[in-house]
Tab-separated table of C-alpha atoms in Angstrom:
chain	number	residue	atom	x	y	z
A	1	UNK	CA	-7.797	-19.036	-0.178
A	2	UNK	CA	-4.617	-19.116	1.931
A	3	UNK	CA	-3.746	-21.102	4.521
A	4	UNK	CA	-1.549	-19.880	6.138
A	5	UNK	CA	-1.680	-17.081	8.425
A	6	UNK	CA	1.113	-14.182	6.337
A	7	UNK	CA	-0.381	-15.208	2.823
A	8	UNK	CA	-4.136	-14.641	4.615
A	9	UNK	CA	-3.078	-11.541	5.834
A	10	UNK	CA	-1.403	-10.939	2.555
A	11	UNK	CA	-4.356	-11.862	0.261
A	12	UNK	CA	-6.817	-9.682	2.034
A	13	UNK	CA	-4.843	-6.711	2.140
A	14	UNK	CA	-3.784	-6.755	-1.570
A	15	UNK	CA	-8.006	-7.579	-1.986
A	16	UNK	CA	-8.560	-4.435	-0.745
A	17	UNK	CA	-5.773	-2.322	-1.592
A	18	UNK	CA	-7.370	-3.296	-5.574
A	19	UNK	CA	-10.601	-2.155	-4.792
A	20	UNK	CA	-9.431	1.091	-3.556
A	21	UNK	CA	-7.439	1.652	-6.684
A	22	UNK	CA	-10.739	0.853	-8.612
A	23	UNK	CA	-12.395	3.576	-6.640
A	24	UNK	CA	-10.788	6.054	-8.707
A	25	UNK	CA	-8.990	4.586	-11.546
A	26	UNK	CA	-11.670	5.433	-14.089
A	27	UNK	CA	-12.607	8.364	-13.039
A	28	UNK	CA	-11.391	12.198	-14.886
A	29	UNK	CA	-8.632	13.572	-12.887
A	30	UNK	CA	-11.503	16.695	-11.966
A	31	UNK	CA	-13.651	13.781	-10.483
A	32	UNK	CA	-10.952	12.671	-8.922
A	33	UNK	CA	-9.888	15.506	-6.840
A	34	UNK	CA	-13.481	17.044	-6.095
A	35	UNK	CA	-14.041	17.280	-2.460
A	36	UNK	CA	-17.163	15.677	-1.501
A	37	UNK	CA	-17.336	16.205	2.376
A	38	UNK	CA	-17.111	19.397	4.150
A	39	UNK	CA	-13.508	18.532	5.087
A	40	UNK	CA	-12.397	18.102	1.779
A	41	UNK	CA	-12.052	14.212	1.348
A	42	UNK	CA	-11.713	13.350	-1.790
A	43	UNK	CA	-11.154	10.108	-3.698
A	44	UNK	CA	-7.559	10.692	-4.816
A	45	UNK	CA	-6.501	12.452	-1.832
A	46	UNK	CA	-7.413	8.838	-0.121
A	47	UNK	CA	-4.974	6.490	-2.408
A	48	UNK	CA	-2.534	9.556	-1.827
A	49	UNK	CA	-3.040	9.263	1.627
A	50	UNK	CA	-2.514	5.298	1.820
A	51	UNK	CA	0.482	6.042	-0.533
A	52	UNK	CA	2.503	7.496	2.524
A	53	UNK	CA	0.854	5.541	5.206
A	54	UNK	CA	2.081	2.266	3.455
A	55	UNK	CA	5.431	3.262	2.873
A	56	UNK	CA	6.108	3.993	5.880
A	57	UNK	CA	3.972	1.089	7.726
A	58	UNK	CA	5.933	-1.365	5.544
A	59	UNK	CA	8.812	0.175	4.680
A	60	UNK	CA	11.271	2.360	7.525
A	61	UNK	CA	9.052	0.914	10.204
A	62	UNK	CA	11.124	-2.507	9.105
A	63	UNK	CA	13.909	-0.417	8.193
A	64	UNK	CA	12.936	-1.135	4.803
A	65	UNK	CA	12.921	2.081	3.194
A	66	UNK	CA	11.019	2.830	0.196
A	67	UNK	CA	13.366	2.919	-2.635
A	68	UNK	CA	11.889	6.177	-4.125
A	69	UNK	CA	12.258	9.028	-1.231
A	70	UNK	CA	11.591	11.682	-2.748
A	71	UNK	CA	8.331	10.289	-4.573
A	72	UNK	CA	7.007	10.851	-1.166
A	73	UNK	CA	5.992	13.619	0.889
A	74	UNK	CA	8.986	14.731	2.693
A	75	UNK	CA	8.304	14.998	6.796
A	76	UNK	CA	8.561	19.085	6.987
A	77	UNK	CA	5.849	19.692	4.528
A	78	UNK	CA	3.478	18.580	6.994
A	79	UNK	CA	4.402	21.219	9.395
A	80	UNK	CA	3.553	23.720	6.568
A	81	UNK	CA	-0.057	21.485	5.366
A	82	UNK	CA	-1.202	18.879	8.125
A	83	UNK	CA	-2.981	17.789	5.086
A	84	UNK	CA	-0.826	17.266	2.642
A	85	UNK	CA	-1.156	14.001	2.235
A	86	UNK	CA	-5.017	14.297	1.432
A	87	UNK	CA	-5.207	15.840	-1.920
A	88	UNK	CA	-3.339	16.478	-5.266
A	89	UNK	CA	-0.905	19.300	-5.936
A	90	UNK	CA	-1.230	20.644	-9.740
A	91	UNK	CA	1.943	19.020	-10.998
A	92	UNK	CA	0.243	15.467	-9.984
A	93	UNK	CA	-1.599	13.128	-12.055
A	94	UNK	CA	-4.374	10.750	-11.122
A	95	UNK	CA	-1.643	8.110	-13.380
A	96	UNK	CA	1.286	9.136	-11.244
A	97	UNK	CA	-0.282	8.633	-7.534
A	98	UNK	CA	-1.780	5.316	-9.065
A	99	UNK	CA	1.473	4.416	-10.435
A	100	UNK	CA	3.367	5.387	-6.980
A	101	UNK	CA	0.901	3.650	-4.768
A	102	UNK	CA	1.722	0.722	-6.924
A	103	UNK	CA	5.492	0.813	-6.213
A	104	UNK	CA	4.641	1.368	-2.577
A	105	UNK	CA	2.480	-1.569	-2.691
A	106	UNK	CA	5.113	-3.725	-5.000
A	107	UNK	CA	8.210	-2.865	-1.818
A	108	UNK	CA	5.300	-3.472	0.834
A	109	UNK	CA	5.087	-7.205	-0.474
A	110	UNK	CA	8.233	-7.777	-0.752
A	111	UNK	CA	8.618	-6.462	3.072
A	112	UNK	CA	6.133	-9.189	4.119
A	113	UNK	CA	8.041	-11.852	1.804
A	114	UNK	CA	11.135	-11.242	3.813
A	115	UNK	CA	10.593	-10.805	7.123
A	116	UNK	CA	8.246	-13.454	9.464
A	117	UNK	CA	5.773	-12.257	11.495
A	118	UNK	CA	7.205	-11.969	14.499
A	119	UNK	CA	9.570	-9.681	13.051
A	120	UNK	CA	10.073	-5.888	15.291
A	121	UNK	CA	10.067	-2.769	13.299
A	122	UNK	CA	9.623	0.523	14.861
A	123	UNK	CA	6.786	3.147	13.807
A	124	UNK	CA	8.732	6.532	13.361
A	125	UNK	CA	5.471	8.723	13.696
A	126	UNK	CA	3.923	6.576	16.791
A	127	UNK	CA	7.319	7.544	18.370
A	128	UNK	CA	9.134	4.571	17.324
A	129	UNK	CA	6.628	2.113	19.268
A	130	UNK	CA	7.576	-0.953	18.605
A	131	UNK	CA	5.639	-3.386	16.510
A	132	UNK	CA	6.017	-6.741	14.721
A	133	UNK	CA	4.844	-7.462	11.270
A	134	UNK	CA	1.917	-8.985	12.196
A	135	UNK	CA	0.344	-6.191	14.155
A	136	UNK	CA	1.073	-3.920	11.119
A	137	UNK	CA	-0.271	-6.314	8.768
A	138	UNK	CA	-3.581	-5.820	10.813
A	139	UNK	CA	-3.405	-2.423	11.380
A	140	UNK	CA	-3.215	-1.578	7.427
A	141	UNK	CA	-5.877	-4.092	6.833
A	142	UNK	CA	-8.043	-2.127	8.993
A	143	UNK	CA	-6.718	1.338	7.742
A	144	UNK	CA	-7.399	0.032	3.986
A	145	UNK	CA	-11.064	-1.317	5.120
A	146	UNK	CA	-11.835	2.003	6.608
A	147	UNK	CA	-10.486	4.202	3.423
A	148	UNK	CA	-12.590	1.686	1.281
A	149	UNK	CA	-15.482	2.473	2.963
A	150	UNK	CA	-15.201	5.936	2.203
A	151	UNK	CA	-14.550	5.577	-0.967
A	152	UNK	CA	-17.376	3.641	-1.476
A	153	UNK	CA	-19.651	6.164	-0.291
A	154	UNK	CA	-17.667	8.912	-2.345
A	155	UNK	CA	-17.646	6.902	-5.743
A	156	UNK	CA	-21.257	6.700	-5.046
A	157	UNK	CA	-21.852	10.379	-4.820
A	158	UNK	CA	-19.701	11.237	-7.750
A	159	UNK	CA	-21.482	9.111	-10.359
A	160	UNK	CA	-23.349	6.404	-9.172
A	161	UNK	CA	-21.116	3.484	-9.119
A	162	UNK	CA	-20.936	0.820	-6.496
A	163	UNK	CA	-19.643	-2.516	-5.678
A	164	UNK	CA	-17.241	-4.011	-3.075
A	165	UNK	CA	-14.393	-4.692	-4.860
A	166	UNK	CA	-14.925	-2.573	-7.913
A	167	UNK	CA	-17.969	-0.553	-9.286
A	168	UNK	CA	-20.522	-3.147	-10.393
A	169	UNK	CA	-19.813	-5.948	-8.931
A	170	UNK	CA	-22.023	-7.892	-6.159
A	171	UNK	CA	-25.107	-5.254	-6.403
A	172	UNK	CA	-28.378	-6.813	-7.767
A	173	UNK	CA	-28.609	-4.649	-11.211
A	174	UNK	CA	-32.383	-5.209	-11.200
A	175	UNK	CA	-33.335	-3.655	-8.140
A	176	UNK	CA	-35.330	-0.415	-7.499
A	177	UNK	CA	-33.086	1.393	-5.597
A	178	UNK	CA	-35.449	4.572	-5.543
A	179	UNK	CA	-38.236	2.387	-4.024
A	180	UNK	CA	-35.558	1.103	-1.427
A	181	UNK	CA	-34.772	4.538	-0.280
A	182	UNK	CA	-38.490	5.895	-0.283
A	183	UNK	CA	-38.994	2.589	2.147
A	184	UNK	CA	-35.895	4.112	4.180
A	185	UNK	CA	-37.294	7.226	4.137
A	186	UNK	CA	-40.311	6.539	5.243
A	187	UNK	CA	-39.542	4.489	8.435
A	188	UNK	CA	-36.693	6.889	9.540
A	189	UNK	CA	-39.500	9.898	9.211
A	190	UNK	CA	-41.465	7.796	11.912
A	191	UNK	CA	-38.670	8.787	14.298
C-alpha cells in the first residue's frame, strides 16, 4: 500500500476503475447494452459514462486536454440526448469504449503524475469552479465507488456474477444463497 497521500489516492482509484472494467469486459456486447432499470442503466452505458466524466475531471479541468477529442462526445450532442453519455450508439463496440476508457484512464495518470495536489484546475461543466487536484481525485473516487456499486448490482442481475473487484472474487462459493434470501424474506415480511 502507498504511503503517500497522491499514490493512495492514485492506487484506489485505478482499484476501482479495474473492477468497473471487469463489470462488463466478459460480457456479449447484447448483455452489455441491456437496460436493466426502468431508466435504462445499463452496464456499458456506465464505463461510457465514466469515459467522459474522466476526461474531463482529469483532463481540460487541468487544462490537460484529452489527446483524442473527437473520441469523445462532443458538448452539443447533449443538447440533442441529455443521455448520451449513458448508452452505446450502433457503430460502438463493447472493445472500443473499453479501449477508450483506457486511454482516458492512461492521460488521467499521467495528469496526477504531473501536477501536485494543490494544483487549481477549473471544472468547465460546474461553471469553471475552481478545484485542485486533490478534491478531484476524491470526487472521482467517489463517482467510481458509486458506478461500481451499480454495476455490481447490474452484473448480478444479468448472469449471476459477483465479487468486489471482479466477478468471483471475495464471495464464500459454498454458501446457500437461496436459504440466505428465504431468511431475508422472511424477516422483512414481518414488517
Amino acid at each position: 500500500m502507498p504511503v503517500d497521500p497522491k499514490s493512495t489516492l492514485k492506487s484506489y482509484i485505478d482499484t476501482r476503475r479495474e473492477a468497473l472494467i471487469s463489470k462488463v469486459e466478459d460480457l456479449s456486447e447484447r448483455e452489455a447494452r441491456l437496460p436493466r432499470t426502468p431508466t435504462g442503466t445499463n452496464l456499458l452505458g456506465i464505463i461510457k459514462h465514466v469515459t467522459g466524466v474522466e476526461a474531463v475531471y482529469l483532463g481540460s479541468t487541468f487544462d490537460r486536454p484529452f489527446p483524442e477529442p473527437g473520441a469523445l462526445i462532443p458538448d452539443e450532442v447533449f443538447e440533442v440526448d441529455p443521455q448520451a453519455d449513458w448508452y452505446a450508439t450502433e457503430d460502438e463496440t463493447l472493445e472500443g469504449i473499453i479501449g477508450l476508457y483506457r486511454r482516458v484512464i492512461a492521460h488521467g495518470n499521467e495528469t496526477i503524475d504531473a501536477l501536485p495536489l494543490d494544483a487549481i484546475g477549473h471544472v468547465p461543466h460546474w461553471d469553471g469552479e475552481e478545484v485542485t487536484l486533490h478534491q478531484m481525485l476524491v470526487h472521482l473516487f467517489s463517482d467510481l465507488a458509486g458506478h461500481g456499486g451499480q454495476a455490481d448490482i447490474l452484473r448480478e442481475e444479468a448472469d449471476g456474477a459477483v465479487g468486489w473487484r471482479k466477478p468471483g472474487d471475495n464471495i464464500p462459493t459454498e454458501y446457500d444463497w437461496p436459504a440466505y434470501v428465504a431468511k431475508l424474506t422472511e424477516l422483512a415480511d414481518k414488517f
